[in-house]
Amino acid sequence: MNRTEFIIATAIVLFVAFCVGWFANWLVHRFVRVQASDVGELERLAQELHEAEETRDQAITYLQQREAELTNQISQTEAELSATMEGLREARYEAEQLRAHLDRVTRAAAE
């Protein structure tokens, strides 16, 4: 094989290698390529996810505020209940004292 044949054979081999590489690259990009409709779908899903996260954050904030309000109401109700129970105890004690005094007065009048 002389020098010219060697150069031509090398050029053909390099050209075939280039063509095979280009074809492989085209195949890879053909199967991996993201279509415009897929990009639109991904953007829509991302927007919906963002909106859902905002809604969740608003719901969490509302629930925390509502929980604080209800806890405050429970505390107030418990305080009112405690005061009412104390007043009821005092009223019962006073009623018992008045009954005892009435019994003593009634017995003294009967004697």
PDB file of C-alpha atoms in Angstrom:
ATOM      1  CA  MET A   1       0.000   0.000   0.000  1.00  0.00           C
ATOM      2  CA  ASN A   2       1.570   3.270  -1.048  1.00  0.00           C
ATOM      3  CA  ARG A   3       1.265   6.611   0.608  1.00  0.00           C
ATOM      4  CA  THR A   4      -1.732   7.876  -1.430  1.00  0.00           C
ATOM      5  CA  GLU A   5      -3.779   4.734  -0.802  1.00  0.00           C
ATOM      6  CA  PHE A   6      -3.000   4.969   2.925  1.00  0.00           C
ATOM      7  CA  ILE A   7      -4.163   8.611   3.064  1.00  0.00           C
ATOM      8  CA  ILE A   8      -7.378   7.790   1.169  1.00  0.00           C
ATOM      9  CA  ALA A   9      -8.089   4.740   3.391  1.00  0.00           C
ATOM     10  CA  THR A  10      -7.460   6.831   6.527  1.00  0.00           C
ATOM     11  CA  ALA A  11      -9.752   9.592   5.214  1.00  0.00           C
ATOM     12  CA  ILE A  12     -12.523   7.072   4.470  1.00  0.00           C
ATOM     13  CA  VAL A  13     -12.179   5.496   7.935  1.00  0.00           C
ATOM     14  CA  LEU A  14     -12.281   8.925   9.595  1.00  0.00           C
ATOM     15  CA  PHE A  15     -15.291   9.957   7.476  1.00  0.00           C
ATOM     16  CA  VAL A  16     -17.161   6.744   8.375  1.00  0.00           C
ATOM     17  CA  ALA A  17     -16.293   7.271  12.078  1.00  0.00           C
ATOM     18  CA  PHE A  18     -17.586  10.852  11.814  1.00  0.00           C
ATOM     19  CA  CYS A  19     -20.821   9.667  10.164  1.00  0.00           C
ATOM     20  CA  VAL A  20     -21.347   6.943  12.809  1.00  0.00           C
ATOM     21  CA  GLY A  21     -20.725   9.467  15.611  1.00  0.00           C
ATOM     22  CA  TRP A  22     -23.070  12.022  14.081  1.00  0.00           C
ATOM     23  CA  PHE A  23     -25.781   9.377  13.615  1.00  0.00           C
ATOM     24  CA  ALA A  24     -25.364   8.182  17.220  1.00  0.00           C
ATOM     25  CA  ASN A  25     -25.597  11.768  18.450  1.00  0.00           C
ATOM     26  CA  TRP A  26     -28.752  12.318  16.374  1.00  0.00           C
ATOM     27  CA  LEU A  27     -30.321   9.118  17.776  1.00  0.00           C
ATOM     28  CA  VAL A  28     -29.541  10.088  21.366  1.00  0.00           C
ATOM     29  CA  HIS A  29     -30.992  13.571  20.959  1.00  0.00           C
ATOM     30  CA  ARG A  30     -34.001  12.202  19.118  1.00  0.00           C
ATOM     31  CA  PHE A  31     -34.964   9.939  22.029  1.00  0.00           C
ATOM     32  CA  VAL A  32     -33.885  12.241  24.865  1.00  0.00           C
ATOM     33  CA  ARG A  33     -35.251  15.484  23.428  1.00  0.00           C
ATOM     34  CA  VAL A  34     -38.033  17.129  25.424  1.00  0.00           C
ATOM     35  CA  GLN A  35     -40.981  18.150  23.295  1.00  0.00           C
ATOM     36  CA  ALA A  36     -42.578  21.602  23.549  1.00  0.00           C
ATOM     37  CA  SER A  37     -45.835  20.073  24.798  1.00  0.00           C
ATOM     38  CA  ASP A  38     -43.909  18.316  27.566  1.00  0.00           C
ATOM     39  CA  VAL A  39     -42.260  21.589  28.579  1.00  0.00           C
ATOM     40  CA  GLY A  40     -45.680  23.270  28.685  1.00  0.00           C
ATOM     41  CA  GLU A  41     -47.047  20.425  30.780  1.00  0.00           C
ATOM     42  CA  LEU A  42     -44.099  20.659  33.179  1.00  0.00           C
ATOM     43  CA  GLU A  43     -44.598  24.423  33.524  1.00  0.00           C
ATOM     44  CA  ARG A  44     -48.320  23.914  34.204  1.00  0.00           C
ATOM     45  CA  LEU A  45     -47.565  21.243  36.818  1.00  0.00           C
ATOM     46  CA  ALA A  46     -44.973  23.495  38.450  1.00  0.00           C
ATOM     47  CA  GLN A  47     -47.502  26.356  38.606  1.00  0.00           C
ATOM     48  CA  GLU A  48     -50.171  24.073  40.090  1.00  0.00           C
ATOM     49  CA  LEU A  49     -47.684  22.781  42.646  1.00  0.00           C
ATOM     50  CA  HIS A  50     -46.757  26.344  43.588  1.00  0.00           C
ATOM     51  CA  GLU A  51     -50.430  27.270  43.999  1.00  0.00           C
ATOM     52  CA  ALA A  52     -51.068  24.145  46.066  1.00  0.00           C
ATOM     53  CA  GLU A  53     -48.148  25.002  48.354  1.00  0.00           C
ATOM     54  CA  GLU A  54     -49.477  28.551  48.795  1.00  0.00           C
ATOM     55  CA  THR A  55     -52.937  27.184  49.609  1.00  0.00           C
ATOM     56  CA  ARG A  56     -51.406  24.753  52.095  1.00  0.00           C
ATOM     57  CA  ASP A  57     -49.440  27.559  53.757  1.00  0.00           C
ATOM     58  CA  GLN A  58     -52.599  29.682  54.005  1.00  0.00           C
ATOM     59  CA  ALA A  59     -54.510  26.745  55.486  1.00  0.00           C
ATOM     60  CA  ILE A  60     -51.764  26.129  58.040  1.00  0.00           C
ATOM     61  CA  THR A  61     -51.761  29.809  59.005  1.00  0.00           C
ATOM     62  CA  TYR A  62     -55.556  29.825  59.343  1.00  0.00           C
ATOM     63  CA  LEU A  63     -55.510  26.661  61.449  1.00  0.00           C
ATOM     64  CA  GLN A  64     -52.827  28.087  63.732  1.00  0.00           C
ATOM     65  CA  GLN A  65     -54.844  31.287  64.228  1.00  0.00           C
ATOM     66  CA  ARG A  66     -58.030  29.302  64.826  1.00  0.00           C
ATOM     67  CA  GLU A  67     -56.233  27.048  67.297  1.00  0.00           C
ATOM     68  CA  ALA A  68     -54.950  30.100  69.182  1.00  0.00           C
ATOM     69  CA  GLU A  69     -58.474  31.560  69.287  1.00  0.00           C
ATOM     70  CA  LEU A  70     -59.972  28.297  70.518  1.00  0.00           C
ATOM     71  CA  THR A  71     -57.255  27.878  73.130  1.00  0.00           C
ATOM     72  CA  ASN A  72     -57.986  31.399  74.346  1.00  0.00           C
ATOM     73  CA  GLN A  73     -61.726  30.645  74.485  1.00  0.00           C
ATOM     74  CA  ILE A  74     -61.063  27.429  76.395  1.00  0.00           C
ATOM     75  CA  SER A  75     -58.903  29.309  78.907  1.00  0.00           C
ATOM     76  CA  GLN A  76     -61.594  31.942  79.379  1.00  0.00           C
ATOM     77  CA  THR A  77     -64.306  29.294  79.714  1.00  0.00           C
ATOM     78  CA  GLU A  78     -62.255  27.388  82.278  1.00  0.00           C
ATOM     79  CA  ALA A  79     -61.689  30.583  84.253  1.00  0.00           C
ATOM     80  CA  GLU A  80     -65.408  31.370  84.144  1.00  0.00           C
ATOM     81  CA  LEU A  81     -66.234  27.805  85.182  1.00  0.00           C
ATOM     82  CA  SER A  82     -63.806  28.019  88.082  1.00  0.00           C
ATOM     83  CA  ALA A  83     -65.316  31.318  89.218  1.00  0.00           C
ATOM     84  CA  THR A  84     -68.845  29.927  88.862  1.00  0.00           C
ATOM     85  CA  MET A  85     -67.971  26.802  90.836  1.00  0.00           C
ATOM     86  CA  GLU A  86     -66.432  28.936  93.585  1.00  0.00           C
ATOM     87  CA  GLY A  87     -69.565  31.110  93.657  1.00  0.00           C
ATOM     88  CA  LEU A  88     -71.750  28.002  93.801  1.00  0.00           C
ATOM     89  CA  ARG A  89     -69.721  26.643  96.725  1.00  0.00           C
ATOM     90  CA  GLU A  90     -70.107  29.929  98.555  1.00  0.00           C
ATOM     91  CA  ALA A  91     -73.859  30.027  97.793  1.00  0.00           C
ATOM     92  CA  ARG A  92     -74.292  26.446  99.063  1.00  0.00           C
ATOM     93  CA  TYR A  93     -72.306  27.243 102.189  1.00  0.00           C
ATOM     94  CA  GLU A  94     -74.377  30.381 102.763  1.00  0.00           C
ATOM     95  CA  ALA A  95     -77.630  28.441 102.138  1.00  0.00           C
ATOM     96  CA  GLU A  96     -76.492  25.784 104.646  1.00  0.00           C
ATOM     97  CA  GLN A  97     -75.684  28.494 107.185  1.00  0.00           C
ATOM     98  CA  LEU A  98     -79.091  30.133 106.634  1.00  0.00           C
ATOM     99  CA  ARG A  99     -80.860  26.745 107.026  1.00  0.00           C
ATOM    100  CA  ALA A 100     -78.971  26.083 110.232  1.00  0.00           C
ATOM    101  CA  HIS A 101     -79.830  29.545 111.521  1.00  0.00           C
ATOM    102  CA  LEU A 102     -83.492  29.078 110.487  1.00  0.00           C
ATOM    103  CA  ASP A 103     -83.602  25.703 112.273  1.00  0.00           C
ATOM    104  CA  ARG A 104     -82.162  27.307 115.419  1.00  0.00           C
ATOM    105  CA  VAL A 105     -84.637  30.166 115.236  1.00  0.00           C
ATOM    106  CA  THR A 106     -87.536  27.777 114.608  1.00  0.00           C
ATOM    107  CA  ARG A 107     -86.490  25.542 117.525  1.00  0.00           C
ATOM    108  CA  ALA A 108     -86.055  28.545 119.804  1.00  0.00           C
ATOM    109  CA  ALA A 109     -89.508  29.821 118.873  1.00  0.00           C
ATOM    110  CA  ALA A 110     -91.018  26.405 119.379  1.00  0.00           C
ATOM    111  CA  GLU A 111     -89.587  26.088 122.866  1.00  0.00           C
TER     112      GLU A 111
END
